[in-house]
Amino acid sequence: MKKTLLNITVNDETFELYIKPKKLLVEVLRDELGLTGTKRGCNTGACGACTVLLNGVTVKSCSVLAVQAEGAEVTTVEHLADGAKLSALQLSFLDQGAYQCGFCTSGMLMSATALLNEEPKPTREDIKEGIHGNICRCTGYNSIIRAIEAVAEGKYREKR
Amino acid sequence: MKKKYTVIDTPVHNIDGIAKVTGRAKYTFDVTLPNMLHGKILRSPHPHAKILNIDTSKAEALNGVKAVVTGKDTLGVKQGIWRRYKELCDEEILARSKVRYIGEPVAAVAAVDEDTAEEALDLIEVEYELLQGVFEPLEAIKEGAPQLHEHAERNINVTRHIEWGDVEKGFKKADYVREDWFRCSSQAHVCMETHGAVASFIPEGKLTVWTSTQSHYYIQVLLAGVLDLKENDIRVISRYTGGGFGSKFELDSAQFCSSLLSMKLCKPVKIILTREEEFMATKRRTPMFYYVRAGVKKDGTFLAKEARVFTEGGAYTAMGATALYLTGFFQTFPYVWPSYRYDGYRVYTNTAPTSAMRGFGAPQATFTAETQIDLIADELGIDPIEIRRKNGMYPGYEVPGQAYIQSCGLSQCLDKIEDWVKSRGKLPPNRGIGIAAYGFMSGGIFNWFDTPYAFSSALVQVNIDGKVDLYIGSQDMGQGSNTTMAMICAEELGVHVEDIRLHMGDTDKCPVDLGAWGSRETLMQGNAVKRAAAEAKRQIMEFAVAKMAPNIVYDLDIKDRWVHLIARPERGLSYYDVVKEAIRGKDGQPIIARGHYTPHRKGMISPAYSFGVQAVEAEVEPETGKITLKHCATAHDCGQVINPLGVKGQLEGAIAMAAGYGFTEDLPMDEGKILNPNLVDYKLLRATEMPETEVVEVETYEPEGPFGAKEAGEGLTNPTAGALSNAVYHATGVSIKDLPITPEKVLEALREKNEKKEK
């Protein structure tokens, strides 16, 4: 299969990559760029472990061809912290124990980040809807909901 | 009130937390090695067939394919995790002559990339002779049914019998006897990280396997058995495991096939199962047909119980023998039944093997028992809390010939839940509250694996700067045992969690622990850690005594990095200073201490038992049968809580998984083929379906546990299905005895009930 050129910005860095056109975005992120924070749990877009931001909007990166992200800006979990300084959501996830095995956590954090970017004061129902597409088999979700709520309530504002 | 402890009993961040929220944590799924090849596994499309021939030549000729292996490349060892009993080791990981379930591995390919490996699978030609299959245990046990294994007549794999007291006399004395049949469905573990392994063999004779597992020790030993290597020529590494829930402590096809391919090629081979393979061909919760007969007095006193169980075993033994025993044992929990008789039959069927899953037979037992108890209470006009209080286990109770209960907070749990139920007041129509009581073990005593090692071991090294290296063999699969162990070590040694450098998940570095199953880590690994830390502390304090020269009758302790006289805490020395001098005094040797734990004289099952009571409030739409979970309140006795944040997480997670078992999750099959092997059609709970969760910890002190702690994660999976079925019963008047409790079943039962009323 002939390779094609992909121009993509990931976490504020621009890349020129030659890839097979059938490569999924998740494969390019993980295999070409080594950004293994983004996981893959089903390959059918059902579990949300591969959630990333594409031009600020959440997508399941296992359901997007990398070439569809031509010229786009992609944000992954690796970009949430500023050096050693964690984002408010990351701190809140720690405080609430909003992860256990951690395999869904990257996708969950990306969905939560997009949710709060779009709606800084979500209701509890908004939060549940916002992470409806992300499966967590460990936590039962309530700690995750509490973590997002705490950030929305401004508990981490001074730490931002 | 002054806190008794400086480290434990205070919520702390999981020590792996930052790695997990930044995406830095490296799972097996993320492991990449230079020159690594990718493997795929060819699986049987037939539930029951003889393999006549396998032709791999076309696959081998495909550009990019490096090796193909089949059963002929194996030693043909029949393996299993019940190693003490040869007849229960019945599974070849690559079938040589016969396949017994859809998804059974028959060949594996290593190629330059996944696509090529996948393409090669299509080129492998397997000639099968189809055999008649049998899929239901009650069919498979009949005379003349197709037989899966030569040694197992009528497909009976294992039988288990438990009996105490005079059952016949008990039933004779009973004022009320009722019998019920239940059907408990299967359930998939759905770990977010699917099974996988990266195996790397070097010609000097050492195999390294990165894998997602609950027990690196078991995988090391099981691989040694099927590859004919020395255990310690295999190194198993598993730093982060993306969920386990009972599915990851047996040898799996990814581990075996990647090892076999790597040994053939002397190159690393990575195999990660797809979600579909995970559903079809890894183990799952055991479906059970359950008959329960109970005899009680008019006042609700329990007298006699009889239970018979037929389990759908699937094609191989796996951990099914344990589930069969434990379901019989936990059928009486958490109550005093003066007489009891249990007969369990595990039956081979042409379906994917059924095995261990969180709760290990107990959720089935608790669902059936608790549903029946509410029906009995209703019939006799006794309050559901009252009948449970009247018959509940208590500290000091001996389950005849089976187990001895030391700590037991059941009655406090009942009180708390009674208060919660009252606080809900009068419920709106179509709503009901159901309760269920439960108990669970804190680690198994049975040694079916036949390990010659202590069940848990730990090693502590205190370095010149006061930092503590803690080496443990237990596996953190998300349940938080790493943090629990660091906390226990820090508490015992008198330092902070930040002083502990934890080393785990590597058979080359860590002492043996049997792994994370049967709720064993907190108690068993915890005891080993506590003992190692206590020994290190003793060595440090020898130097402190020499230096401080207190009156000989004074005792010393270390707390909060302060070595001091217990009677006069202000008189002391910095932990760091004492450690420095102690190491100098030992001719420059760091302080090294070991600890181990193996249960002795604690009965047959477990050294300690957790208890609890759960109330579920549910709403049922009478027109559609749709069930909505509103609240779930749990009172929970896990002994001394180590990390409150961890315990809460375990509780809420268990509710999600157990509620799924109760009303949404199922693995329907057609002639052995799972019809919903994907996360769209397999319905596990999503965030929008979770009820509000309330938790009350009832603290007891368990003499056998570290600081009085016992299990806090797995037993919580037991009550929810039963509490939910009782909630539906109290909301609608219909009792569903067939899991999962779907809207269709509720509607059908309501229709039947209305028809009866009209007649």
PDB file of N, CA, C and O in Angstrom, chain B residues 20 49-50 108 115 119 193 284 291 311 328 348 377 411 437 597 628 631 680 708 716 745:
ATOM      1  N   LYS B  20      -0.813   7.282  36.223  1.00  0.00           N
ATOM      2  CA  LYS B  20      -2.051   6.930  35.526  1.00  0.00           C
ATOM      3  C   LYS B  20      -2.785   8.149  34.970  1.00  0.00           C
ATOM      4  O   LYS B  20      -3.327   8.091  33.869  1.00  0.00           O
ATOM      5  N   ALA B  49     -15.048 -30.504  17.420  1.00  0.00           N
ATOM      6  CA  ALA B  49     -14.568 -31.094  16.169  1.00  0.00           C
ATOM      7  C   ALA B  49     -13.218 -31.752  16.385  1.00  0.00           C
ATOM      8  O   ALA B  49     -12.455 -31.368  17.270  1.00  0.00           O
ATOM      9  N   LYS B  50     -12.973 -32.774  15.560  1.00  0.00           N
ATOM     10  CA  LYS B  50     -11.628 -33.361  15.536  1.00  0.00           C
ATOM     11  C   LYS B  50     -10.784 -32.587  14.537  1.00  0.00           C
ATOM     12  O   LYS B  50     -11.280 -32.184  13.488  1.00  0.00           O
ATOM     13  N   ALA B 108      -0.841 -20.263  15.715  1.00  0.00           N
ATOM     14  CA  ALA B 108      -0.473 -18.860  15.933  1.00  0.00           C
ATOM     15  C   ALA B 108       0.596 -18.462  14.929  1.00  0.00           C
ATOM     16  O   ALA B 108       1.403 -19.293  14.494  1.00  0.00           O
ATOM     17  N   ASP B 115      -1.316  -6.646  10.507  1.00  0.00           N
ATOM     18  CA  ASP B 115      -2.082  -6.899   9.291  1.00  0.00           C
ATOM     19  C   ASP B 115      -1.611  -8.166   8.581  1.00  0.00           C
ATOM     20  O   ASP B 115      -2.409  -8.989   8.138  1.00  0.00           O
ATOM     21  N   GLU B 119      -3.619 -11.604   7.950  1.00  0.00           N
ATOM     22  CA  GLU B 119      -3.780 -12.149   6.604  1.00  0.00           C
ATOM     23  C   GLU B 119      -3.338 -13.615   6.583  1.00  0.00           C
ATOM     24  O   GLU B 119      -3.965 -14.461   5.937  1.00  0.00           O
ATOM     25  N   GLU B 193      -8.053  -3.335  29.605  1.00  0.00           N
ATOM     26  CA  GLU B 193      -6.907  -3.850  28.842  1.00  0.00           C
ATOM     27  C   GLU B 193      -7.148  -5.324  28.571  1.00  0.00           C
ATOM     28  O   GLU B 193      -7.266  -6.116  29.511  1.00  0.00           O
ATOM     29  N   ARG B 284     -14.876 -16.807  31.813  1.00  0.00           N
ATOM     30  CA  ARG B 284     -16.031 -15.973  32.145  1.00  0.00           C
ATOM     31  C   ARG B 284     -16.691 -16.500  33.415  1.00  0.00           C
ATOM     32  O   ARG B 284     -16.319 -17.567  33.908  1.00  0.00           O
ATOM     33  N   TYR B 291     -30.758 -25.250  42.724  1.00  0.00           N
ATOM     34  CA  TYR B 291     -31.952 -25.679  43.456  1.00  0.00           C
ATOM     35  C   TYR B 291     -31.697 -25.418  44.933  1.00  0.00           C
ATOM     36  O   TYR B 291     -30.663 -25.838  45.463  1.00  0.00           O
ATOM     37  N   THR B 311     -23.350 -26.614  37.207  1.00  0.00           N
ATOM     38  CA  THR B 311     -22.743 -25.456  36.575  1.00  0.00           C
ATOM     39  C   THR B 311     -22.357 -25.782  35.141  1.00  0.00           C
ATOM     40  O   THR B 311     -21.961 -26.899  34.828  1.00  0.00           O
ATOM     41  N   GLY B 328     -21.093 -23.364  47.061  1.00  0.00           N
ATOM     42  CA  GLY B 328     -21.740 -24.209  48.071  1.00  0.00           C
ATOM     43  C   GLY B 328     -21.482 -23.691  49.472  1.00  0.00           C
ATOM     44  O   GLY B 328     -22.382 -23.648  50.321  1.00  0.00           O
ATOM     45  N   TYR B 348     -18.966 -30.449  31.901  1.00  0.00           N
ATOM     46  CA  TYR B 348     -18.316 -29.971  30.672  1.00  0.00           C
ATOM     47  C   TYR B 348     -19.366 -29.697  29.598  1.00  0.00           C
ATOM     48  O   TYR B 348     -20.297 -30.487  29.403  1.00  0.00           O
ATOM     49  N   ALA B 377     -39.507 -14.691  54.314  1.00  0.00           N
ATOM     50  CA  ALA B 377     -39.889 -13.657  55.287  1.00  0.00           C
ATOM     51  C   ALA B 377     -41.295 -13.132  54.968  1.00  0.00           C
ATOM     52  O   ALA B 377     -42.128 -12.948  55.860  1.00  0.00           O
ATOM     53  N   SER B 411     -24.209  -7.659  62.579  1.00  0.00           N
ATOM     54  CA  SER B 411     -25.367  -7.066  63.262  1.00  0.00           C
ATOM     55  C   SER B 411     -25.296  -5.533  63.222  1.00  0.00           C
ATOM     56  O   SER B 411     -26.315  -4.863  63.043  1.00  0.00           O
ATOM     57  N   ALA B 437     -27.707  -9.500  52.529  1.00  0.00           N
ATOM     58  CA  ALA B 437     -26.535  -9.578  53.413  1.00  0.00           C
ATOM     59  C   ALA B 437     -25.532 -10.543  52.792  1.00  0.00           C
ATOM     60  O   ALA B 437     -25.913 -11.428  52.025  1.00  0.00           O
ATOM     61  N   TYR B 597       3.958 -14.928  55.174  1.00  0.00           N
ATOM     62  CA  TYR B 597       2.689 -15.350  55.786  1.00  0.00           C
ATOM     63  C   TYR B 597       2.143 -16.572  55.051  1.00  0.00           C
ATOM     64  O   TYR B 597       2.052 -16.566  53.817  1.00  0.00           O
ATOM     65  N   THR B 628     -34.872   1.020  36.922  1.00  0.00           N
ATOM     66  CA  THR B 628     -33.881   2.073  37.138  1.00  0.00           C
ATOM     67  C   THR B 628     -33.370   1.976  38.563  1.00  0.00           C
ATOM     68  O   THR B 628     -34.165   1.933  39.510  1.00  0.00           O
ATOM     69  N   HIS B 631     -30.899   4.240  44.309  1.00  0.00           N
ATOM     70  CA  HIS B 631     -29.907   4.350  45.389  1.00  0.00           C
ATOM     71  C   HIS B 631     -29.329   2.982  45.695  1.00  0.00           C
ATOM     72  O   HIS B 631     -29.995   1.964  45.505  1.00  0.00           O
ATOM     73  N   VAL B 680     -20.907  -2.966  22.164  1.00  0.00           N
ATOM     74  CA  VAL B 680     -22.174  -2.330  21.815  1.00  0.00           C
ATOM     75  C   VAL B 680     -23.326  -3.217  22.285  1.00  0.00           C
ATOM     76  O   VAL B 680     -24.264  -2.764  22.938  1.00  0.00           O
ATOM     77  N   GLY B 708      -5.627  -5.392  61.892  1.00  0.00           N
ATOM     78  CA  GLY B 708      -7.057  -5.725  62.021  1.00  0.00           C
ATOM     79  C   GLY B 708      -7.835  -5.656  60.724  1.00  0.00           C
ATOM     80  O   GLY B 708      -9.054  -5.681  60.716  1.00  0.00           O
ATOM     81  N   LEU B 716     -17.882  -7.367  47.891  1.00  0.00           N
ATOM     82  CA  LEU B 716     -18.894  -6.358  47.579  1.00  0.00           C
ATOM     83  C   LEU B 716     -19.630  -6.660  46.285  1.00  0.00           C
ATOM     84  O   LEU B 716     -20.661  -6.042  45.984  1.00  0.00           O
ATOM     85  N   LYS B 745     -38.407 -10.131  31.220  1.00  0.00           N
ATOM     86  CA  LYS B 745     -38.753 -11.112  32.263  1.00  0.00           C
ATOM     87  C   LYS B 745     -39.710 -10.493  33.279  1.00  0.00           C
ATOM     88  O   LYS B 745     -40.631 -11.161  33.751  1.00  0.00           O
TER      89      LYS B 745
END
